[in-house]
Coordinates of C-alpha atoms and ligand atoms in Angstrom, one line a residue:
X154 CA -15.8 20.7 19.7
X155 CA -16.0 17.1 21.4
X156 CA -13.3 15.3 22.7
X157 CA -12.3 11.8 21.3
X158 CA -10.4 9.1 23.6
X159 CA -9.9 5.7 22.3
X160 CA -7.5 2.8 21.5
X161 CA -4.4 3.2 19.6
X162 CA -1.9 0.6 19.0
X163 CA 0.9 3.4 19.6
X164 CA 5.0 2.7 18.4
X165 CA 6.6 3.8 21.5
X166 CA 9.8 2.2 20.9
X167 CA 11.7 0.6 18.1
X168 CA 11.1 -2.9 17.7
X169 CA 9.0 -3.3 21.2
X170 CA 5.9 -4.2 21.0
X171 CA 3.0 -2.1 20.3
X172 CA 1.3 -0.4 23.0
X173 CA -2.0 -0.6 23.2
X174 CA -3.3 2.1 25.2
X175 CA -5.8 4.9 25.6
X176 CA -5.1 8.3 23.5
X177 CA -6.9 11.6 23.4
X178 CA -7.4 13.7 20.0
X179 CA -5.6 17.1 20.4
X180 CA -7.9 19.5 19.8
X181 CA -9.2 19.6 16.2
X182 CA -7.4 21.8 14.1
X183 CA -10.6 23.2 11.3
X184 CA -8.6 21.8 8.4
X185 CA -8.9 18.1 9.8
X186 CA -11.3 15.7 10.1
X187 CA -12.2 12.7 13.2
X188 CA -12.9 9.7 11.7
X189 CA -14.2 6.6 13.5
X190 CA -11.7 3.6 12.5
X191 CA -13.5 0.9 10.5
X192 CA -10.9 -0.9 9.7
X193 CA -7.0 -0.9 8.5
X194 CA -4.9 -2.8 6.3
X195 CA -1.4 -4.3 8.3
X196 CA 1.1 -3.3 5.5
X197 CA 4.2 -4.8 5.0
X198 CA 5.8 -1.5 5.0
X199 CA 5.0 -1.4 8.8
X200 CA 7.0 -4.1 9.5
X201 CA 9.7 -1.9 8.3
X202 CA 8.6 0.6 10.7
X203 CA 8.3 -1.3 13.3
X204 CA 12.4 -2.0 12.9
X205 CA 12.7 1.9 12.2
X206 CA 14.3 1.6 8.9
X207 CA 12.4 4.5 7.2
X208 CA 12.7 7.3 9.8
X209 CA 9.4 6.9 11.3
X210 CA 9.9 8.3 14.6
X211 CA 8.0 6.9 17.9
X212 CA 5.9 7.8 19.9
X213 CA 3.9 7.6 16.6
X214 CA 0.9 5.5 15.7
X215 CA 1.4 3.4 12.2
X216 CA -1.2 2.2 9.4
X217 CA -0.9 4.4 6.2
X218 CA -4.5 3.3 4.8
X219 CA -7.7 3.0 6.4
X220 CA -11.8 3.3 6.7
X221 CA -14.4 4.8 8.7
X222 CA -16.8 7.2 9.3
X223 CA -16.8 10.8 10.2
X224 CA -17.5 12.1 13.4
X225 CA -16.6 15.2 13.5
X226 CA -15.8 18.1 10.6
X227 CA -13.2 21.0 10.7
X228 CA -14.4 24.8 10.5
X229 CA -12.3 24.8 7.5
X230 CA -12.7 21.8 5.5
X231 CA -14.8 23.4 2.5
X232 CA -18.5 21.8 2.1
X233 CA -17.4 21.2 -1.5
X234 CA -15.6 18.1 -0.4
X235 CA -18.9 16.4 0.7
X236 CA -17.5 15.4 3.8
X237 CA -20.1 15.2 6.5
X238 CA -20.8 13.7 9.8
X239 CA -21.6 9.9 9.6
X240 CA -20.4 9.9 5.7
X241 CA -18.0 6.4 5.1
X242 CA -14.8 7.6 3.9
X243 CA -11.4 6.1 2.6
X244 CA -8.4 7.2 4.7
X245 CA -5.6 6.3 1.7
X246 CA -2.1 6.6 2.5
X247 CA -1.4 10.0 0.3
X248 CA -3.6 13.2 0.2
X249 CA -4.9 15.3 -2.4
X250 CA -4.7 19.6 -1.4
X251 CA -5.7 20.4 -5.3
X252 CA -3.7 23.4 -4.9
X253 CA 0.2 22.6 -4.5
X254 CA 2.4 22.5 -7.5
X255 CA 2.0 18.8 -8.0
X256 CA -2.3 18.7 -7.7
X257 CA -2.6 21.3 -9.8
X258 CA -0.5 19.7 -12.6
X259 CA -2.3 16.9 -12.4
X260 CA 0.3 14.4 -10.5
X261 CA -1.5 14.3 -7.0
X262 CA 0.0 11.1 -5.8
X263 CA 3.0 13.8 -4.9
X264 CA 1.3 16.0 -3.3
X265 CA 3.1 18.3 -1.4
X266 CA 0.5 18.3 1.9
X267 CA 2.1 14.7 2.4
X268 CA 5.9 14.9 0.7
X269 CA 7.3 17.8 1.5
X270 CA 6.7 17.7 5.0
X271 CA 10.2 16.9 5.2
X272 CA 9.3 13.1 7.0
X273 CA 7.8 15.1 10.3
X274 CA 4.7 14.1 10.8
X275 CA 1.8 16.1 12.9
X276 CA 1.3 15.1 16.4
X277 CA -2.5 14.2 16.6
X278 CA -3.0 12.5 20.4
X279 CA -1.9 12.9 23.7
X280 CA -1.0 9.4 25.5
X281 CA -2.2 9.4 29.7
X282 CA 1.3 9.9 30.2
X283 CA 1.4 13.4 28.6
X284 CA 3.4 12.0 25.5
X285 CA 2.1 14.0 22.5
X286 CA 1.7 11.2 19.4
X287 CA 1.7 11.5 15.9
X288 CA 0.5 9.8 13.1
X289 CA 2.8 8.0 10.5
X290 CA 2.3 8.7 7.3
X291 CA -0.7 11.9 8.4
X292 CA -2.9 8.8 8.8
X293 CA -2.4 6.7 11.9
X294 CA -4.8 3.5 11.2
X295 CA -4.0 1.5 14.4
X296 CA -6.4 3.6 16.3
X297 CA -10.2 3.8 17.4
X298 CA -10.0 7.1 16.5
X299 CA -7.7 9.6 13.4
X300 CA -7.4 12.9 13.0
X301 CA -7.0 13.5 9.5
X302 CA -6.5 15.7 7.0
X303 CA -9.8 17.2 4.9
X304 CA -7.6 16.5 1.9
X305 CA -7.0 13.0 2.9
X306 CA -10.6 11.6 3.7
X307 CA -12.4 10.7 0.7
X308 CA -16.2 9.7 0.5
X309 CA -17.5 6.1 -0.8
X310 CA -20.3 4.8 -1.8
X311 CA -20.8 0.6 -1.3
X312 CA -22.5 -2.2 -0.2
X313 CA -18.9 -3.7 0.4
X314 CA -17.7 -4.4 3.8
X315 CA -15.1 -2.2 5.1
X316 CA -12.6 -4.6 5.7
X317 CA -12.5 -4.9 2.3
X318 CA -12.3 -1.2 1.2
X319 CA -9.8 -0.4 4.1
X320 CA -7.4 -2.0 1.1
X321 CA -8.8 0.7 -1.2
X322 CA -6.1 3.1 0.5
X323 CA -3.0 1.2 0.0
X324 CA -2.7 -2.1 -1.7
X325 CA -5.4 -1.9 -4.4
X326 CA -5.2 1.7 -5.3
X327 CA -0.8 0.8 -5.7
X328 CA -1.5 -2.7 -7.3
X329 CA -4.2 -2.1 -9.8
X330 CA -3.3 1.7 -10.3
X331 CA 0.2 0.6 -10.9
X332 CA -1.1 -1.8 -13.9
X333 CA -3.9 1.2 -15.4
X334 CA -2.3 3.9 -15.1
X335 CA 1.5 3.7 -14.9
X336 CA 2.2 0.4 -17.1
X337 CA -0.8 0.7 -18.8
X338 CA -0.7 -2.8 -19.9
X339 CA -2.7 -3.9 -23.7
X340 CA -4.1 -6.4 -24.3
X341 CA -1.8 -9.4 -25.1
X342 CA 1.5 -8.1 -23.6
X343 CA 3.0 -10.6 -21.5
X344 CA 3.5 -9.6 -17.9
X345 CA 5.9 -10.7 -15.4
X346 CA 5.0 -9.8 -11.5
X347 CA 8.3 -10.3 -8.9
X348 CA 6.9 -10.9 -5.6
X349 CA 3.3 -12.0 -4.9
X350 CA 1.9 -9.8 -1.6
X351 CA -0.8 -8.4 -1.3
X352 CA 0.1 -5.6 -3.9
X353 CA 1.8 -8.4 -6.4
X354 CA -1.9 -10.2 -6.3
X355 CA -4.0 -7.3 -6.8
X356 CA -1.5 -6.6 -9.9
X357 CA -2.1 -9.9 -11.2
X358 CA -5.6 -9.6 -10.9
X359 CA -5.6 -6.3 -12.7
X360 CA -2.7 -7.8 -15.2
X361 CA -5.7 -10.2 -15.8
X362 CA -8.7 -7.3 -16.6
X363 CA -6.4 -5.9 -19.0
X364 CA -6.1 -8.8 -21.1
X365 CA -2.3 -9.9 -20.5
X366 CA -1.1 -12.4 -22.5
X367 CA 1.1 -14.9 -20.6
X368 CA 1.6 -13.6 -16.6
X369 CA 4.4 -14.8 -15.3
X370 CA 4.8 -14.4 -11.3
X371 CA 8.5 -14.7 -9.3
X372 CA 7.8 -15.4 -5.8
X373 CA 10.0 -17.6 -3.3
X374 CA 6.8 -18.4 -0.7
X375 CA 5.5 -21.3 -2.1
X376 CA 1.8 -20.3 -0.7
X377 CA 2.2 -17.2 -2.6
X378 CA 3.3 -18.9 -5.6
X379 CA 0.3 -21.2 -4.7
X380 CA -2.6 -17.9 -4.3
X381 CA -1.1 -16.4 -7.6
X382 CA -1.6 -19.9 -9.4
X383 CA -5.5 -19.7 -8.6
X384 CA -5.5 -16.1 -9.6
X385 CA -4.7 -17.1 -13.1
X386 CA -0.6 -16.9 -13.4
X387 CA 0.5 -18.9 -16.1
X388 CA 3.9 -19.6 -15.0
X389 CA 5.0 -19.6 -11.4
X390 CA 8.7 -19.2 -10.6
X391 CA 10.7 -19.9 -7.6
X392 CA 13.9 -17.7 -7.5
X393 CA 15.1 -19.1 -4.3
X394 CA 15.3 -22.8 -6.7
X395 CA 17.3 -24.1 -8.7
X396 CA 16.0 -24.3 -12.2
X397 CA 15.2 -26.8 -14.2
X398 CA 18.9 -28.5 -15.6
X399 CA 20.5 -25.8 -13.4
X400 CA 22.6 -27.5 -10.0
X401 CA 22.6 -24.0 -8.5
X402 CA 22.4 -24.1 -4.8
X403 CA 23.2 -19.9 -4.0
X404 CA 20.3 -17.3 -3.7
X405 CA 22.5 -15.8 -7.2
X406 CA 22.5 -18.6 -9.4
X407 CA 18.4 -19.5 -8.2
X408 CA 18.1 -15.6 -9.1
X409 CA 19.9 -16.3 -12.8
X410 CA 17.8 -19.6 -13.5
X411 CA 14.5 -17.3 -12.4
X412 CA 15.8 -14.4 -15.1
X413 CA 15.8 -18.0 -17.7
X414 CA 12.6 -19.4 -16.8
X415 CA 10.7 -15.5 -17.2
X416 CA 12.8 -15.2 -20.6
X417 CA 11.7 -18.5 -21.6
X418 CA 8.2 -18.1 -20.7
X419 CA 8.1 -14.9 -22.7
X420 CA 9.9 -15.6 -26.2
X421 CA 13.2 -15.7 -25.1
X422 CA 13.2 -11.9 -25.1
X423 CA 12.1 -11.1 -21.2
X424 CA 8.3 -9.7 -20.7
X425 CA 6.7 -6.8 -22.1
X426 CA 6.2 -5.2 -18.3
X427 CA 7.7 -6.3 -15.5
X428 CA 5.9 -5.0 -12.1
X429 CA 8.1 -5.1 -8.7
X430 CA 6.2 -5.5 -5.8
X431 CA 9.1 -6.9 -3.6
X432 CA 10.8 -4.3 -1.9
X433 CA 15.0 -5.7 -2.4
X434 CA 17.5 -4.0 -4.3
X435 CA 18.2 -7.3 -5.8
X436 CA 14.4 -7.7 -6.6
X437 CA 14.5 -4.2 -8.3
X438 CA 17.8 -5.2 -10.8
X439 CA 16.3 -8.2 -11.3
X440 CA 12.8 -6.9 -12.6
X441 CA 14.8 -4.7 -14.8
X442 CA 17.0 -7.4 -16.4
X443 CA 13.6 -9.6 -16.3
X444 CA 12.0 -6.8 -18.8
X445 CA 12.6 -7.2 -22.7
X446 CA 14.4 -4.8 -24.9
X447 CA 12.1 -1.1 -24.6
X448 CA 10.2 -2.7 -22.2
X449 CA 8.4 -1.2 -19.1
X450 CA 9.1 -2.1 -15.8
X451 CA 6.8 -0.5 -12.4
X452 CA 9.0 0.0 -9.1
X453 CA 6.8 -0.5 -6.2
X454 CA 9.1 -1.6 -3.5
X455 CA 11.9 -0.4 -1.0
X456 CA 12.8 -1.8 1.4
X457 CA 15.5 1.1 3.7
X458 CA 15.6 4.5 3.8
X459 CA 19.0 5.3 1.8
X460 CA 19.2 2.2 -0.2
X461 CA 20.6 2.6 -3.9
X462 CA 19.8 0.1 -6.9
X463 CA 22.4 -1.2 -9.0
X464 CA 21.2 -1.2 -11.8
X465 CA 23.2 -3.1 -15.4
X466 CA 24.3 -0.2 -17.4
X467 CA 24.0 -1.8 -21.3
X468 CA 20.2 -2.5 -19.9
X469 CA 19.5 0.4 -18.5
X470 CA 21.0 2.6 -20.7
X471 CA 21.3 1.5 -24.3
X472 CA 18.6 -0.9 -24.6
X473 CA 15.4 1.3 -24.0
X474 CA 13.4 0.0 -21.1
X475 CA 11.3 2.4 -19.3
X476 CA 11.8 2.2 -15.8
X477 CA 8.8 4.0 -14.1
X478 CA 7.9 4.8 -10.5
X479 CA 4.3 4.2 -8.8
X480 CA 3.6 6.0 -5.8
X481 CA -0.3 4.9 -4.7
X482 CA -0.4 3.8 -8.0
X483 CA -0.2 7.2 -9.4
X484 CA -4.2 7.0 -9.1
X485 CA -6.7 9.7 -8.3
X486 CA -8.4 9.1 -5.7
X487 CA -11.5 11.0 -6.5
X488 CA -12.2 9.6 -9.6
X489 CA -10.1 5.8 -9.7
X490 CA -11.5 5.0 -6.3
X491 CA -15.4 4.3 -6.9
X492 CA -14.3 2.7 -10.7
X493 CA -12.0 0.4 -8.6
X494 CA -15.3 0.1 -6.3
X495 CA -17.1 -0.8 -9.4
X496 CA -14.6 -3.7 -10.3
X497 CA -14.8 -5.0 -6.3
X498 CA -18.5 -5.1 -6.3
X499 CA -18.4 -6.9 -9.7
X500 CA -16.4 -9.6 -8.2
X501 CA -13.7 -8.4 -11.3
X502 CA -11.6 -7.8 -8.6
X503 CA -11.2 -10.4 -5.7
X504 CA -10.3 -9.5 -2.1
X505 CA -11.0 -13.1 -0.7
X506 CA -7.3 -14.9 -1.5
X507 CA -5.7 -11.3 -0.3
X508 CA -7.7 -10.6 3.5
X509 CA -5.6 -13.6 5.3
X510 CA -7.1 -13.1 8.8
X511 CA -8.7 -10.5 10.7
X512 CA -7.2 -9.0 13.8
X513 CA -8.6 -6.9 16.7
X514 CA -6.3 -3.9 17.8
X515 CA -4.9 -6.2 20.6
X516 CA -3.7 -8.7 18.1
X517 CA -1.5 -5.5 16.2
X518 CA 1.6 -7.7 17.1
X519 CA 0.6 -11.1 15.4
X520 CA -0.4 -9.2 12.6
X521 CA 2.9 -7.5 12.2
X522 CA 4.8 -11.2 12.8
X523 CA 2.4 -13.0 10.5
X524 CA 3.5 -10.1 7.5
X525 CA 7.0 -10.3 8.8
X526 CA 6.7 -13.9 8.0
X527 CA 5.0 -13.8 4.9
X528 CA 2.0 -15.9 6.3
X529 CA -0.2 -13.0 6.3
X530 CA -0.8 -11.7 2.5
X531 CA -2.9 -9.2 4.2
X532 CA -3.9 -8.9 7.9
X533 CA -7.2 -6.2 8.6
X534 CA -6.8 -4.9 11.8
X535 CA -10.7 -4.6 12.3
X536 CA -12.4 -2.2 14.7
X537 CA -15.8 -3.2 16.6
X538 CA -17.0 0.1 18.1
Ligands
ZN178 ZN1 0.9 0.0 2.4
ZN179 ZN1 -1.4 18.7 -3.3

């Protein structure tokens, strides 16, 4: 049993700044795994965090997704999972047991090692001040050093850098998954994409795999708009504009001449799937009134713990669209994440216009501005041990 003791970019406090400061494992408990941080996606959803609006509770250590390599293996973690020392694995942001109700009907992107923890998550470090930490999400990415669950390390095999599959865990297995798997898109349906992060760009690239027909992308930052222009959008839409012949000035009427411009682009009907990777109420009703009659639109977003959606009832209701829910893409991670590998390493997939800048641990709070702001599409907090 060694000891690990490294750098952590630790949440003490709501909306202070990180501290970056020297943490010590707890002692391993045999179901876990140490990995050696590679690197770790900044996710917009830490922003959120960060301003405690979904119950993460400090002192905690944030980053849902990650990379690295294993340094040390629990007792208990069965050799099955091929999880040795000095093996490169994916930390993604939800585990797979294989044995609670939801693995072993086949939906592990619920799994219940992760969601029915009830929001309490295990303390894995001890600060020099004798504060026990945990980690957000059972992950905790910000550090030299995680403590993870078996269930949640999972073994790859690339040339790739790991700065580019830290995003494995997060954005591309929500983005691409949420195209394949959950809107399944064919060949020639038109797509519209509201909001064009870093998980709206890895949809559009996957939108593109699948052979959409016309892609239509709602984004008010116009470098966003710009990326998803070179990324192959066909239309790009600025919801915070008035439209063409509209006078609008109000964030409503933009919104109304955005719904007209996706309808127009899409035979007047509204697209074939609509994918929401904005996180707004208002960004969720609009993706379902931006959908066609029996349509499909993918949720992605949120953007408070306790929000509602308002959603319009004759839509909603009457008129047949499917509104579906992606959690991690509703992937599985043993077998999607070396066939998303595959498309990476093919250049089918390309990480380039999504990595924005790389970041040492120290520079955890310019990363979390630079999302905030919507300069960053993604920011890699990288790790040089
Ligand atoms: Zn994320
Ligand atoms: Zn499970």
């Amino acid at each position: 049993m060694s000891t690990w003791r490294g750098e952590a970019g630790v949440l003490r406090a709501i909306k202070e700044p990180f501290s970056i400061e020297q943490v010590e494992l707890l002692r391993l408990d045999p179901t876990r795994v140490v990995v050696k941080t590679h690197a770790s996606p900044f996710c917009s959803t830490d922003v959120k965090n960060w301003k405690g609006l979904l119950y993460k509770i400090p002192p905690t250590i944030l980053g849902h997704a990650s990379i690295g390599e294993v340094v040390e293996v629990g007792s208990a973690v069965p050799e099955s999972a091929g999880i040795r020392v000095g093996q490169r694995v994916v930390v993604p942001g939800t585990p797979e047991c294989g044995h609670c109700y939801y693995c072993s009907i086949g939906e592990p992107w619920q799994c219940s090692e992760l969601f029915d923890l009830g929001g309490i998550y295990p303390d894995i470090a001890r600060g020099d001040d004798g504060a026990l930490i945990s980690c957000a999400g059972c992950v905790g990415g910000y550090a030299e050093y995680m403590s993870i669950s078996g269930n949640q390390v999972f073994p790859i095999e690339s040339d790739l850098p790991s700065d580019v599959l830290s995003m494995l865990g997060c954005g591309i297995s929500t983005g691409v998954g949420s195209v394949f798997n959950i809107a399944r898109v064919q060949p020639g349906e038109s797509v519209a994409i509201v909001g064009a992060g870093h998980l709206g760009l890895w949809m559009l690239q996957a939108a593109r795999l699948a052979g959409a027909g016309t892609v239509v992308v709602v984004e008010p930052h116009e470098g966003r708009r710009a990326l998803a222009g070179e990324l192959g959008a066909d239309v790009l839409v600025d919801p915070g504009a008035p439209g063409a012949g509209g006078a609008a000035e109000g964030a409503t009427e933009g919104a109304a001449d955005a719904l007209a411009a996706v309808r127009a682009a899409t035979g007047g009907r509204g697209a074939d799937v609509v994918l929401e990777a904005a996180g707004p109420a208002v960004s969720q009703s609009f993706s379902v009134q931006a959908a066609r009659r029996a349509g499909r639109i993918v949720l992605t977003g949120f953007e408070i713990g306790g929000a509602t959606l308002p959603l319009p009832q004759v839509e909603t209701a009457l008129q047949s669209r499917s509104i579906l829910s992606s959690q991690n893409g509703q992937v599985h991670m043993k077998s999607d994440l070396q066939r998303y590998t595959g498309l990476l390493e093919r250049g089918l997939l390309d990480p380039d216009p999504i990595i924005t800048r790389r970041y040492p641990l120290a520079g955890l709070d310019l990363a979390r501005d630079r999302s905030g702001t919507l300069d960053d599409v993604c920011g890699i907090i990288v790790f040089d041990h």
